[in-house]
Amino acid sequence: MITADGAFIKKINRSLILSKINENGLISRADLSKITGLNKATISVQVARLLEEELIIETRQEHNVVGRRPIMLSINQEAGFVLGIDLDKHEIQYTVSDLLGNPVYSYTNKLETDNYEEIVQILIKQIKAYMAKCTHSRYGLISVMIGVHGTVNKNESILFIPKFQWHHKDLKTDLEKEINIFISVENNANLSAYAENVYRHDKSDHLLTLILSSGIGTGIMIDGKLEKGYHGYAGEMGHMIIFPDGKLCECGNLGCWEGYASETSFLEQLARSLNNPNLSLNDVQKLLADKNIITCKQMDQFIKNISIGVNNIINLYNPETLVINSELLRLYPDAVEEIKSNLVSSVSQYREIVLSDLGKKACVMGACALAIQHFLDISLSLEEKEVN
């Protein structure tokens, strides 16, 4: 039991009310009282304050019953906006969403540099442009959540991004020096896992997202919360060694999983085999459709390599839902079934393995959703904390 002062109890009550309004979309004061267990007076005071802050709005629900139409409460989706950013090797994705997570603006920057200072300036320019576009709302652009393809500690500073070869960069601080807005930096796989949990698998209490794009990253959700490990670096499954003394990895080790089971490794190897340096996913799709022998053989090996790591992950985490995010595997209809067929160990237990349909949008969608959660402060609830 937590003994708390009045201000803390009010904060928890506010969070609980916002959370239930957000979950239900439309809800009356009476139903809020029933669901939360809070008395009508508390509901009335908190709702009045949230209306004054323009975080929620009232609407009268249409119905055919004689009597007064009930007044329904909902999140004011245009009270403010959040910006999600996916900072990857060759491009930067931007998505601005309202407070219900609906995309309002989206843009993709092709990136032709890996220079840290240059990329910081690109981000500053684009963030300022979106801030200017959101000035019509009460809270404007509230915050920015940036997903990076590397290790980020709990203080949100970057330890290492292999594709950029960035070490010990404090992107959050460097941006906040130039822009008067709250910035957060998170691992892209964590944000993707959050998106899967919010938008696709909200009933799954133990979800793990595996991303097989430029490298391999894993986001872990347990009981609705991101599992980041002691320093914040949990989920770097791509650097699990599956072939001792194998290929040299950018992390410094030999035989890392992402050297054999990432989309980049697949395309690089196939490009060499076919003597086609400009090989694309569209080319691979056609080659698979034509049953090209070299391509089909390499795909078989690729799926075996994926299965090795998936087997290890399942034994480590026993996930309820394992979501694999891969544009390449989506071109191969039987990919998931073939991966499952390779999981022959009697101790490898899971409920389901699925391919993500969020694709390359998963990171920015998760970034927006997490930024909204932070702004509304809906992570606390009386169901999680007992106070008096």
PDB file of N, CA and C in Angstrom, residues 80-81 98 180 211 216 253 266 278 363:
ATOM      1  N   GLY A  80      -3.557  19.262 -29.200  1.00  0.00           N
ATOM      2  CA  GLY A  80      -2.127  19.330 -29.440  1.00  0.00           C
ATOM      3  C   GLY A  80      -1.702  18.208 -30.366  1.00  0.00           C
ATOM      4  N   PHE A  81      -0.429  18.195 -30.725  1.00  0.00           N
ATOM      5  CA  PHE A  81       0.085  17.210 -31.669  1.00  0.00           C
ATOM      6  C   PHE A  81       1.455  16.720 -31.209  1.00  0.00           C
ATOM      7  N   ASP A  98      -2.388  13.540 -34.146  1.00  0.00           N
ATOM      8  CA  ASP A  98      -3.182  14.213 -33.120  1.00  0.00           C
ATOM      9  C   ASP A  98      -3.171  13.365 -31.855  1.00  0.00           C
ATOM     10  N   ASN A 180      12.971  24.777 -28.511  1.00  0.00           N
ATOM     11  CA  ASN A 180      12.260  24.840 -27.239  1.00  0.00           C
ATOM     12  C   ASN A 180      11.077  23.873 -27.252  1.00  0.00           C
ATOM     13  N   ILE A 211      12.590  -7.063 -35.602  1.00  0.00           N
ATOM     14  CA  ILE A 211      12.698  -6.265 -36.826  1.00  0.00           C
ATOM     15  C   ILE A 211      13.923  -6.718 -37.607  1.00  0.00           C
ATOM     16  N   ILE A 216      19.115  -6.166 -37.014  1.00  0.00           N
ATOM     17  CA  ILE A 216      18.069  -6.888 -36.291  1.00  0.00           C
ATOM     18  C   ILE A 216      17.923  -6.258 -34.921  1.00  0.00           C
ATOM     19  N   ASN A 253      32.104  -8.069 -32.929  1.00  0.00           N
ATOM     20  CA  ASN A 253      32.083  -9.518 -32.743  1.00  0.00           C
ATOM     21  C   ASN A 253      32.082 -10.261 -34.082  1.00  0.00           C
ATOM     22  N   PHE A 266      20.791 -10.374 -46.505  1.00  0.00           N
ATOM     23  CA  PHE A 266      20.215 -11.170 -47.583  1.00  0.00           C
ATOM     24  C   PHE A 266      20.432 -10.493 -48.937  1.00  0.00           C
ATOM     25  N   ASN A 278      22.550  -3.375 -57.812  1.00  0.00           N
ATOM     26  CA  ASN A 278      21.381  -2.516 -57.570  1.00  0.00           C
ATOM     27  C   ASN A 278      20.124  -3.322 -57.249  1.00  0.00           C
ATOM     28  N   CYS A 363       7.733   2.151 -36.330  1.00  0.00           N
ATOM     29  CA  CYS A 363       8.534   2.980 -35.427  1.00  0.00           C
ATOM     30  C   CYS A 363       7.883   4.339 -35.185  1.00  0.00           C
TER      31      CYS A 363
END
